[in-house]
Amino acid sequence: MCAARRLRTIHSQMVDLKQLRADDLRSLEPEAITQLATRLLAQVNAQASELHQHEQRAQRYERELKFKDVKLERVTFELARLKAWKFGAKTERMNAAQRQMFEDTAAEDEADLQAQLDALQAVSAEAPPAEQPKRQPRRQKLAEHLRRIEHRHEPADTTCGCGEPMQRVGEDVSERLDIIPAEFIVHRHVRGKWACRCCQTLVQEPVAPQVVDKGQPTAGLVAHTLVSRFVDHVPYYRQEQINARSGVHTPRSTLASWSGAGGAALAPLYEALREFVLSARVLHADETPVAMLDPGAGKTRKAYVWAYARGAFDSIPGVIYDFAPGRAARHPIAFLGRWSGTLTCDDYAGYDSVFKLHARIEAGCLAHARRKFDELAKAGASPIAAQALQRIAWLYRIEQEAAAAGSAERLAARKERSAPLWEQLHAWLRHERGRVPDGGGIAAAIDYSLRRWDALGRFLHDGDVAIDNNHIENLMRPWAMGRKAWLFAGSELAGQRAAMVMSLVQSARLNGHEPWAYLKDVLERLLEHPNHRIGELLPHRWKPGIG
């Protein structure tokens, strides 16, 4: 390329310094060199500006990446901590009320954190993939009895692009759960009057007996009110607000009167349930405080709900609650009457008088003894507590393996496998007690177990006796939840009515029945059901729609 052509190229476009030769520059005039220098300086400045912008973007991306990494680390940690707390809630770190409050929000928090984690991992290429569990839980199939509305989705045009008609070769089906808010229905009963003009006779079908005499609610609505209060723990004032959204005015006083009438109708069935529960040879017992309004003092005082359930291994479950104004021994003595058998309970002194009557045998609760060691182990207060927990865990592992066996097989497994461990635990506890000083926490835990040793080991002599009292403690949870919703019982009669309804609905649930369906059917049939056949309506014998 000649010098003139190079100069035209230099004048016509921006060039790189590498394209210029020394001869080219020497042949240029000062004015052309100045123009070239100006253009080259502009090119350098443009490149410098572009490089600066690239550096700013890189710094911004680096800051965003660090922020995402920090947030990813924080969310991952929060999710791991939540899962740890969730596992801890299943142990004894929390009492029943705290555990219930935690479980109410744990699922929401876990879903929220998991969604944040998935979003962060989707936008961060450097983020490690989410650790997936080895086995993903399968979504439970929607119940078959639910009404289904079918929606068909087909292409608007089934002609292929080649002009040939397409053939349907299959389909994919997915189901989504929806809800229609509660609908109130009015049953209009028209009873015709028939008269004979000849003999002046009037014939008309009589009014069927109702739970609320001359009232508006059906047995189904009374059952719904009872279930809302005693199963779902919805106070009357909130039920009033919920019903108002459907345009139905039900003052809380009206709802309370319906519950009172329903409780009165259920009284005979409650007595039959009590007789059935007390027919068991093995029972569990427990008690929990409930506040009761004392109008004269203008405040509440402590009352108690006592619970008695058939044995944890009983083939026919049942539970009965008794509301009492106190915790004195006379209350379980009066309720149990002449019952005799094995009673599993805690170390409350009020039970001492119970066991002095009618050849009753005491069975202790190993979970209570374990809990004392567990508290010390979690606090790091004693290495002996951790060893005690390990020894007790061996016994529980055997119980878990023999849970599905029959009474005789379970007893045989206990004698063969649990009895030697039990004797070793006893000898070890006595040895360690001699090594620890009096007055300490570990000394108190060991003393409790040794003092209750015979009662705690009752399960080794009877295959129908459970190793602990957890069965009845689980049946006490509805009362713990109810305390938070009801705050207090309005009177002793109200407490007795609550115990009556709770006994029936919890027994229905133990036998696999839906509480509302059970109560509705029972309330519809009770008023005309023969008293000598009242046992047919008990939860373990109930069959819907069969009189």
Coordinates of C-alpha atoms in Angstrom, one line a residue:
M1 CA 0.0 0.0 0.0
C2 CA 1.5 3.4 -1.0
A3 CA 2.0 6.3 1.5
A4 CA -0.8 8.3 -0.1
R5 CA -3.3 5.5 0.2
R6 CA -2.2 5.0 3.9
L7 CA -2.8 8.6 4.6
R8 CA -6.3 8.5 3.0
T9 CA -7.0 5.5 5.2
I10 CA -5.8 7.3 8.3
H11 CA -7.9 10.3 7.4
S12 CA -11.0 8.3 6.6
Q13 CA -11.2 6.0 9.8
M14 CA -9.8 5.4 13.2
V15 CA -6.8 3.1 13.0
D16 CA -4.8 1.1 15.4
L17 CA -1.2 2.2 16.2
K18 CA 0.0 -1.2 15.0
Q19 CA -1.1 -0.3 11.5
L20 CA 1.3 2.7 11.2
R21 CA 4.9 2.6 10.1
A22 CA 7.7 4.9 10.9
D23 CA 8.0 5.9 7.3
D24 CA 4.4 6.8 7.2
L25 CA 4.8 9.2 10.2
R26 CA 7.9 10.8 8.7
S27 CA 6.1 11.5 5.5
L28 CA 3.2 13.3 7.2
E29 CA 3.0 17.0 7.6
P30 CA 2.6 18.5 11.1
E31 CA -1.0 19.3 10.5
A32 CA -1.8 15.7 9.5
I33 CA 0.1 14.4 12.5
T34 CA -1.9 16.7 14.8
Q35 CA -5.2 15.3 13.3
L36 CA -3.9 11.8 13.7
A37 CA -2.9 12.3 17.3
T38 CA -6.3 13.8 18.1
R39 CA -8.1 10.9 16.6
L40 CA -5.8 8.4 18.4
L41 CA -6.3 10.2 21.7
A42 CA -10.1 10.0 21.2
Q43 CA -9.8 6.3 20.5
V44 CA -7.8 5.7 23.6
N45 CA -10.2 7.7 25.7
A46 CA -13.2 5.7 24.3
Q47 CA -11.4 2.4 25.1
A48 CA -10.5 3.7 28.6
S49 CA -14.2 4.6 29.2
E50 CA -15.4 1.3 28.0
L51 CA -12.9 -0.5 30.2
H52 CA -14.0 1.5 33.2
Q53 CA -17.6 0.6 32.5
H54 CA -16.6 -3.1 32.3
E55 CA -14.8 -2.8 35.6
Q56 CA -17.8 -1.2 37.2
R57 CA -20.1 -3.9 35.9
A58 CA -17.7 -6.6 37.2
Q59 CA -17.6 -5.0 40.6
R60 CA -21.4 -4.8 40.7
Y61 CA -21.7 -8.4 39.7
E62 CA -19.1 -9.4 42.3
R63 CA -21.1 -7.5 45.0
E64 CA -24.4 -9.1 43.9
L65 CA -22.8 -12.5 43.9
K66 CA -21.4 -12.0 47.4
F67 CA -24.8 -10.8 48.6
K68 CA -26.5 -13.8 47.1
D69 CA -23.9 -16.1 48.6
V70 CA -24.4 -14.6 52.0
K71 CA -28.1 -14.7 51.7
L72 CA -27.9 -18.3 50.4
E73 CA -25.8 -19.3 53.4
R74 CA -28.2 -17.5 55.8
V75 CA -31.3 -19.1 54.3
T76 CA -29.6 -22.5 54.3
F77 CA -28.6 -22.1 57.9
E78 CA -32.1 -21.0 58.9
L79 CA -33.7 -23.9 57.1
A80 CA -31.3 -26.4 58.8
R81 CA -31.9 -24.8 62.2
L82 CA -35.7 -24.9 61.6
K83 CA -35.5 -28.6 60.8
A84 CA -33.4 -29.1 63.9
W85 CA -36.0 -27.3 66.0
K86 CA -38.7 -29.3 64.3
F87 CA -37.0 -32.5 65.4
G88 CA -36.5 -31.1 68.8
A89 CA -40.2 -30.3 69.1
K90 CA -40.9 -34.0 68.8
T91 CA -38.7 -34.7 71.8
E92 CA -39.1 -33.2 75.2
R93 CA -37.5 -29.9 74.7
M94 CA -40.9 -28.2 74.8
N95 CA -44.0 -28.8 76.8
A96 CA -47.3 -29.6 75.1
A97 CA -48.4 -26.0 74.7
Q98 CA -45.1 -24.7 73.4
R99 CA -44.8 -27.7 71.0
Q100 CA -48.3 -27.0 69.6
M101 CA -47.5 -23.2 69.1
F102 CA -44.3 -24.2 67.3
E103 CA -45.8 -26.7 65.1
D104 CA -48.5 -24.2 64.0
T105 CA -45.9 -22.1 62.2
A106 CA -43.1 -24.5 61.5
A107 CA -44.6 -25.8 58.3
E108 CA -45.2 -22.2 57.0
D109 CA -41.6 -21.1 57.9
E110 CA -40.1 -24.2 56.3
A111 CA -42.0 -23.7 53.0
D112 CA -41.1 -20.0 53.0
L113 CA -37.4 -20.7 53.5
Q114 CA -37.4 -23.5 51.0
A115 CA -38.9 -21.2 48.4
Q116 CA -36.3 -18.5 49.1
L117 CA -33.6 -21.2 48.8
D118 CA -34.9 -22.5 45.5
A119 CA -35.1 -18.9 44.1
L120 CA -31.5 -18.1 45.1
Q121 CA -30.2 -21.4 43.7
A122 CA -32.0 -20.7 40.4
V123 CA -30.3 -17.4 39.8
S124 CA -26.9 -18.3 41.2
A125 CA -24.8 -20.6 38.9
E126 CA -22.1 -20.9 41.5
A127 CA -24.5 -22.0 44.2
P128 CA -24.4 -25.8 45.0
P129 CA -27.4 -27.8 44.2
A130 CA -30.0 -28.3 46.9
E131 CA -29.4 -31.4 48.9
Q132 CA -32.4 -33.7 48.1
P133 CA -33.5 -36.3 50.6
K134 CA -33.0 -39.9 49.4
R135 CA -36.7 -40.5 49.6
Q136 CA -39.2 -37.8 48.6
P137 CA -42.6 -38.1 50.4
R138 CA -45.4 -39.0 48.1
R139 CA -48.3 -36.6 47.9
Q140 CA -51.3 -38.3 49.5
K141 CA -54.1 -39.1 47.1
L142 CA -57.2 -37.0 47.5
A143 CA -60.0 -38.8 49.2
E144 CA -62.4 -40.7 46.9
H145 CA -65.6 -39.5 48.6
L146 CA -64.9 -35.9 47.6
R147 CA -67.2 -34.5 44.9
R148 CA -65.2 -34.0 41.7
I149 CA -65.8 -31.4 39.0
E150 CA -64.2 -32.4 35.7
H151 CA -62.6 -29.9 33.4
R152 CA -61.7 -30.9 29.9
H153 CA -58.8 -29.3 28.1
E154 CA -58.4 -30.1 24.4
P155 CA -56.6 -28.2 21.6
A156 CA -58.7 -25.8 19.6
D157 CA -57.5 -27.3 16.4
T158 CA -56.7 -31.0 16.0
T159 CA -55.5 -30.8 12.4
C160 CA -51.8 -31.3 11.9
G161 CA -49.7 -28.8 10.0
C162 CA -49.4 -31.3 7.2
G163 CA -53.2 -31.2 6.8
E164 CA -53.9 -34.7 8.3
P165 CA -56.3 -35.1 11.3
M166 CA -54.6 -35.9 14.6
Q167 CA -55.7 -38.9 16.7
R168 CA -56.2 -38.8 20.5
V169 CA -53.6 -41.2 22.0
G170 CA -54.0 -40.6 25.7
E171 CA -54.4 -38.0 28.4
D172 CA -52.8 -36.7 31.6
V173 CA -55.0 -36.2 34.7
S174 CA -54.1 -34.0 37.6
E175 CA -56.3 -33.1 40.6
R176 CA -56.4 -29.9 42.6
L177 CA -58.2 -29.4 45.9
D178 CA -60.7 -26.6 46.2
I179 CA -63.2 -25.5 48.9
I180 CA -66.7 -24.0 49.0
P181 CA -67.3 -22.1 52.2
A182 CA -69.9 -23.5 54.6
E183 CA -73.4 -23.3 53.3
F184 CA -76.4 -23.1 55.6
I185 CA -79.4 -25.0 54.5
V186 CA -83.0 -24.5 55.6
H187 CA -85.1 -27.7 56.0
R188 CA -88.7 -26.7 55.4
H189 CA -91.1 -29.2 57.0
V190 CA -94.7 -29.1 55.7
R191 CA -97.1 -31.3 57.7
G192 CA -100.4 -31.6 56.0
K193 CA -103.6 -31.5 58.0
W194 CA -106.3 -34.1 57.0
A195 CA -109.8 -33.9 58.3
C196 CA -113.0 -36.0 58.1
R197 CA -116.0 -33.7 57.8
C198 CA -118.2 -36.6 58.7
C199 CA -116.8 -37.5 62.1
Q200 CA -114.8 -34.3 62.7
T201 CA -111.4 -36.2 62.9
L202 CA -108.1 -34.3 62.2
V203 CA -105.0 -36.3 61.3
Q204 CA -101.5 -34.8 61.1
E205 CA -98.0 -36.3 61.3
P206 CA -96.5 -35.5 64.7
V207 CA -93.4 -33.3 65.0
A208 CA -90.3 -35.4 65.4
P209 CA -88.3 -34.8 68.6
Q210 CA -85.5 -32.3 68.3
V211 CA -82.3 -31.7 70.3
V212 CA -83.3 -28.1 70.8
D213 CA -87.1 -28.3 71.4
K214 CA -89.0 -25.7 69.4
G215 CA -85.7 -24.3 68.2
Q216 CA -84.3 -23.7 64.7
P217 CA -81.1 -25.8 64.7
T218 CA -81.1 -29.4 63.4
A219 CA -78.9 -32.1 65.0
G220 CA -76.3 -31.4 62.3
L221 CA -76.0 -27.8 63.3
V222 CA -75.8 -28.6 67.0
A223 CA -73.1 -31.2 66.2
H224 CA -71.2 -28.6 64.1
T225 CA -71.4 -26.1 67.0
L226 CA -70.1 -28.7 69.5
V227 CA -67.3 -29.9 67.1
S228 CA -66.2 -26.3 66.4
R229 CA -65.8 -25.6 70.1
F230 CA -64.5 -28.9 71.5
V231 CA -62.6 -30.3 68.5
D232 CA -61.5 -27.2 66.5
H233 CA -61.4 -25.1 69.7
V234 CA -63.3 -22.1 68.1
P235 CA -64.9 -20.0 70.9
Y236 CA -68.5 -19.0 70.5
Y237 CA -67.8 -15.4 69.6
R238 CA -65.7 -16.5 66.7
Q239 CA -68.3 -19.0 65.6
E240 CA -70.8 -16.1 65.6
Q241 CA -68.5 -14.1 63.3
I242 CA -67.9 -17.0 61.0
N243 CA -71.7 -17.7 60.7
A244 CA -72.3 -14.0 60.0
R245 CA -70.2 -14.1 56.9
S246 CA -72.8 -16.5 55.5
G247 CA -75.6 -14.1 56.4
V248 CA -76.8 -16.1 59.4
H249 CA -77.2 -14.4 62.8
T250 CA -76.3 -16.7 65.7
P251 CA -75.5 -14.8 68.8
R252 CA -73.0 -16.5 71.1
S253 CA -75.6 -16.9 73.7
T254 CA -77.7 -18.9 71.2
L255 CA -74.8 -21.0 70.3
A256 CA -74.1 -21.7 74.0
S257 CA -77.7 -22.7 74.6
W258 CA -77.5 -25.1 71.6
S259 CA -74.4 -26.7 73.1
G260 CA -76.1 -27.0 76.5
A261 CA -79.0 -28.8 74.9
G262 CA -76.7 -31.1 73.0
G263 CA -74.7 -31.9 76.1
A264 CA -77.9 -32.8 78.0
A265 CA -78.9 -35.2 75.1
L266 CA -75.5 -36.8 75.2
A267 CA -75.5 -37.5 79.0
P268 CA -76.9 -41.1 78.8
L269 CA -74.3 -42.0 76.1
Y270 CA -71.5 -40.5 78.2
E271 CA -72.5 -42.8 81.1
A272 CA -72.5 -45.8 78.8
L273 CA -69.0 -44.8 77.6
R274 CA -67.8 -44.5 81.2
E275 CA -69.1 -48.0 81.9
F276 CA -67.3 -49.3 78.8
V277 CA -64.0 -47.7 79.6
L278 CA -64.0 -48.9 83.2
S279 CA -64.6 -52.4 82.0
A280 CA -61.0 -52.6 80.9
R281 CA -58.5 -54.5 83.0
V282 CA -55.7 -52.0 82.3
L283 CA -56.3 -48.2 82.4
H284 CA -54.2 -45.0 82.0
A285 CA -54.9 -42.0 84.2
D286 CA -53.7 -38.4 84.1
E287 CA -55.0 -35.0 85.1
T288 CA -54.5 -31.4 83.9
P289 CA -55.5 -28.0 85.3
V290 CA -58.2 -25.9 83.7
A291 CA -59.2 -22.4 84.9
M292 CA -62.8 -22.1 86.0
L293 CA -64.6 -18.9 86.5
D294 CA -65.5 -18.0 90.1
P295 CA -68.2 -15.3 89.8
G296 CA -68.3 -14.6 93.5
A297 CA -64.6 -13.8 93.7
G298 CA -64.6 -12.1 90.3
K299 CA -61.7 -14.2 89.1
T300 CA -60.9 -17.7 88.0
R301 CA -59.7 -20.6 90.2
K302 CA -58.0 -23.8 89.3
A303 CA -60.1 -26.9 88.4
Y304 CA -58.9 -30.2 86.9
V305 CA -59.8 -32.5 84.1
W306 CA -59.1 -36.1 84.9
A307 CA -58.7 -38.6 82.0
Y308 CA -59.0 -42.3 82.0
A309 CA -58.2 -44.4 78.9
R310 CA -58.3 -48.1 78.1
G311 CA -54.8 -49.6 77.8
A312 CA -52.5 -48.5 75.0
F313 CA -52.5 -52.1 73.6
D314 CA -56.3 -52.6 74.0
S315 CA -57.9 -53.7 70.7
I316 CA -60.9 -51.4 71.4
P317 CA -59.8 -47.9 72.4
G318 CA -61.7 -45.5 74.4
V319 CA -61.2 -42.4 76.7
I320 CA -63.4 -40.8 79.3
Y321 CA -62.8 -37.3 80.9
D322 CA -64.1 -36.2 84.3
F323 CA -64.2 -32.5 85.2
A324 CA -63.6 -31.9 88.9
P325 CA -63.2 -28.7 91.0
G326 CA -59.9 -29.9 92.5
R327 CA -57.1 -32.4 92.5
A328 CA -57.9 -34.3 95.7
A329 CA -57.8 -38.1 95.7
R330 CA -61.6 -38.3 96.3
H331 CA -62.2 -37.4 92.7
P332 CA -60.5 -40.4 91.1
I333 CA -61.8 -42.6 93.9
A334 CA -65.4 -41.5 93.3
F335 CA -65.0 -41.9 89.5
L336 CA -63.4 -45.3 89.5
G337 CA -65.9 -46.7 92.0
R338 CA -65.3 -50.4 92.4
W339 CA -63.1 -50.8 89.4
S340 CA -60.1 -53.1 89.9
G341 CA -57.1 -53.7 87.7
T342 CA -53.7 -52.1 86.7
L343 CA -53.6 -48.3 86.6
T344 CA -50.7 -46.6 84.8
C345 CA -50.1 -43.1 86.2
D346 CA -47.5 -40.6 87.3
D347 CA -46.1 -40.1 90.8
Y348 CA -48.8 -37.7 92.1
A349 CA -49.5 -38.5 95.8
G350 CA -53.2 -38.3 95.2
Y351 CA -53.1 -41.7 93.6
D352 CA -51.8 -43.4 96.8
S353 CA -55.3 -43.6 98.2
V354 CA -56.6 -45.0 94.9
F355 CA -54.3 -48.0 95.1
K356 CA -55.4 -48.9 98.6
L357 CA -58.9 -49.9 97.3
H358 CA -60.2 -52.9 95.4
A359 CA -56.9 -54.7 94.7
R360 CA -55.6 -52.1 92.3
I361 CA -52.1 -52.5 90.9
E362 CA -49.9 -49.5 90.2
A363 CA -47.9 -49.1 87.0
G364 CA -45.4 -46.3 86.6
C365 CA -44.3 -44.1 83.7
L366 CA -40.8 -44.6 82.5
A367 CA -41.1 -41.4 80.4
H368 CA -41.3 -39.4 83.6
A369 CA -38.2 -41.0 85.0
R370 CA -36.4 -40.5 81.6
R371 CA -37.4 -36.9 81.5
K372 CA -35.5 -36.1 84.7
F373 CA -32.3 -37.5 83.2
D374 CA -33.0 -35.8 79.8
E375 CA -33.1 -32.3 81.4
L376 CA -29.8 -32.9 83.1
A377 CA -28.2 -34.3 79.9
K378 CA -29.4 -31.3 77.8
A379 CA -27.9 -28.9 80.3
G380 CA -24.6 -30.8 80.3
A381 CA -25.0 -31.1 84.1
S382 CA -24.0 -34.8 84.4
P383 CA -22.4 -37.4 82.2
I384 CA -24.3 -40.1 84.2
A385 CA -27.6 -38.7 82.8
A386 CA -26.5 -39.3 79.2
Q387 CA -25.6 -42.9 80.1
A388 CA -29.0 -43.4 81.8
L389 CA -30.7 -42.1 78.6
Q390 CA -28.8 -44.7 76.5
R391 CA -29.8 -47.5 78.8
I392 CA -33.4 -46.5 78.7
A393 CA -33.3 -46.1 74.9
W394 CA -32.4 -49.8 74.7
L395 CA -35.6 -50.7 76.5
Y396 CA -37.7 -48.4 74.3
R397 CA -36.2 -50.0 71.2
I398 CA -37.4 -53.4 72.3
E399 CA -40.9 -51.9 73.0
Q400 CA -41.0 -50.5 69.5
E401 CA -40.1 -53.8 67.9
A402 CA -42.8 -55.7 70.0
A403 CA -45.5 -53.1 69.6
A404 CA -47.4 -54.9 66.9
A405 CA -47.2 -58.3 68.7
G406 CA -49.9 -59.9 70.8
S407 CA -49.9 -59.7 74.6
A408 CA -48.2 -63.1 75.1
E409 CA -45.5 -62.5 72.5
R410 CA -44.8 -59.0 73.9
L411 CA -44.5 -60.4 77.4
A412 CA -42.1 -63.1 76.2
A413 CA -39.9 -60.6 74.4
R414 CA -39.8 -58.4 77.5
K415 CA -38.8 -61.3 79.8
E416 CA -36.1 -62.5 77.4
R417 CA -34.6 -59.2 76.3
S418 CA -35.9 -56.3 78.5
A419 CA -35.6 -58.0 81.9
P420 CA -31.8 -58.5 81.8
L421 CA -31.4 -54.8 80.8
W422 CA -33.7 -53.7 83.5
E423 CA -31.7 -55.5 86.2
Q424 CA -28.5 -54.1 84.8
L425 CA -30.0 -50.6 84.9
H426 CA -31.1 -51.1 88.5
A427 CA -27.7 -52.3 89.6
W428 CA -26.0 -49.4 87.7
L429 CA -28.3 -46.8 89.2
R430 CA -27.6 -48.0 92.8
H431 CA -23.9 -48.0 92.1
E432 CA -23.9 -44.5 90.7
R433 CA -26.1 -43.2 93.5
G434 CA -23.4 -44.2 96.0
R435 CA -20.9 -42.1 94.0
V436 CA -22.9 -38.8 93.7
P437 CA -23.5 -36.3 96.6
D438 CA -26.9 -35.8 98.1
G439 CA -28.9 -32.7 97.0
G440 CA -27.8 -32.6 93.4
G441 CA -29.9 -33.0 90.3
I442 CA -28.6 -36.3 89.3
A443 CA -29.1 -37.6 92.8
A444 CA -32.8 -36.6 92.7
A445 CA -33.2 -38.2 89.2
I446 CA -31.7 -41.5 90.4
D447 CA -33.7 -41.4 93.7
Y448 CA -37.0 -40.9 91.7
S449 CA -36.3 -44.0 89.6
L450 CA -35.2 -46.2 92.6
R451 CA -38.2 -45.1 94.7
R452 CA -40.6 -45.9 91.9
W453 CA -38.7 -49.0 90.7
D454 CA -41.5 -51.6 91.3
A455 CA -44.1 -49.5 89.6
L456 CA -41.8 -48.6 86.7
G457 CA -41.1 -52.3 86.1
R458 CA -44.7 -53.4 86.0
F459 CA -44.6 -53.7 82.2
L460 CA -42.2 -56.7 82.7
H461 CA -45.0 -58.7 84.3
D462 CA -48.0 -57.9 82.1
G463 CA -47.9 -57.8 78.3
D464 CA -51.0 -55.5 78.3
V465 CA -49.2 -52.8 80.4
A466 CA -47.3 -50.1 78.6
I467 CA -43.8 -49.0 79.5
D468 CA -45.0 -45.4 80.0
N469 CA -48.1 -43.2 80.3
N470 CA -47.7 -41.4 76.9
H471 CA -50.9 -42.8 75.6
I472 CA -53.1 -40.8 78.0
E473 CA -50.8 -37.7 77.8
N474 CA -51.4 -37.6 74.1
L475 CA -55.2 -37.7 74.8
M476 CA -54.7 -34.7 77.1
R477 CA -53.4 -32.5 74.3
P478 CA -56.9 -31.4 73.1
W479 CA -57.4 -29.8 76.6
A480 CA -54.1 -28.0 76.4
M481 CA -55.2 -26.6 73.0
G482 CA -58.6 -25.8 74.4
R483 CA -57.2 -23.8 77.3
K484 CA -55.7 -21.3 74.8
A485 CA -59.0 -20.9 73.0
W486 CA -61.6 -21.0 75.8
L487 CA -59.3 -19.3 78.5
F488 CA -61.6 -20.8 81.2
A489 CA -64.6 -22.9 81.9
G490 CA -67.6 -20.7 82.8
S491 CA -68.9 -23.0 85.5
E492 CA -68.5 -26.5 86.9
L493 CA -71.5 -27.6 84.9
A494 CA -69.9 -26.2 81.7
G495 CA -66.7 -28.1 82.5
Q496 CA -68.7 -31.3 83.0
R497 CA -70.4 -30.7 79.6
A498 CA -67.1 -30.1 78.0
A499 CA -65.7 -33.3 79.5
M500 CA -68.8 -35.2 78.2
V501 CA -68.5 -34.0 74.6
M502 CA -64.7 -34.4 74.5
S503 CA -65.0 -38.0 75.8
L504 CA -67.3 -38.9 72.9
V505 CA -65.6 -37.1 70.1
Q506 CA -62.1 -38.2 71.2
S507 CA -63.3 -41.8 71.5
A508 CA -64.9 -41.5 68.1
R509 CA -61.5 -40.3 66.6
L510 CA -59.7 -43.2 68.3
N511 CA -62.1 -45.6 66.5
G512 CA -61.5 -43.9 63.1
H513 CA -64.8 -41.9 62.9
E514 CA -65.2 -38.3 61.7
P515 CA -66.4 -36.4 64.9
W516 CA -69.1 -34.3 63.1
A517 CA -70.6 -37.3 61.3
Y518 CA -70.7 -39.3 64.5
L519 CA -72.3 -36.6 66.7
K520 CA -74.8 -35.6 64.0
D521 CA -76.0 -39.2 63.6
V522 CA -76.1 -39.9 67.3
L523 CA -78.0 -36.7 68.2
E524 CA -80.6 -37.5 65.5
R525 CA -81.2 -41.0 66.9
L526 CA -80.7 -40.5 70.7
L527 CA -84.1 -39.0 71.5
E528 CA -85.9 -42.0 70.1
H529 CA -83.3 -44.7 70.8
P530 CA -84.2 -47.4 73.4
N531 CA -82.2 -46.9 76.6
H532 CA -81.5 -50.6 76.9
R533 CA -79.7 -50.4 73.5
I534 CA -77.7 -47.2 74.2
G535 CA -74.5 -49.2 73.8
E536 CA -75.1 -49.5 70.1
L537 CA -74.3 -45.8 69.7
L538 CA -70.9 -45.9 71.5
P539 CA -68.0 -45.0 69.2
H540 CA -66.6 -48.6 69.0
R541 CA -70.0 -50.0 68.0
W542 CA -71.5 -47.1 66.0
K543 CA -72.5 -47.7 62.4
P544 CA -73.9 -44.7 60.6
G545 CA -77.6 -44.8 59.7
I546 CA -78.3 -48.1 61.4
G547 CA -80.9 -48.0 64.2

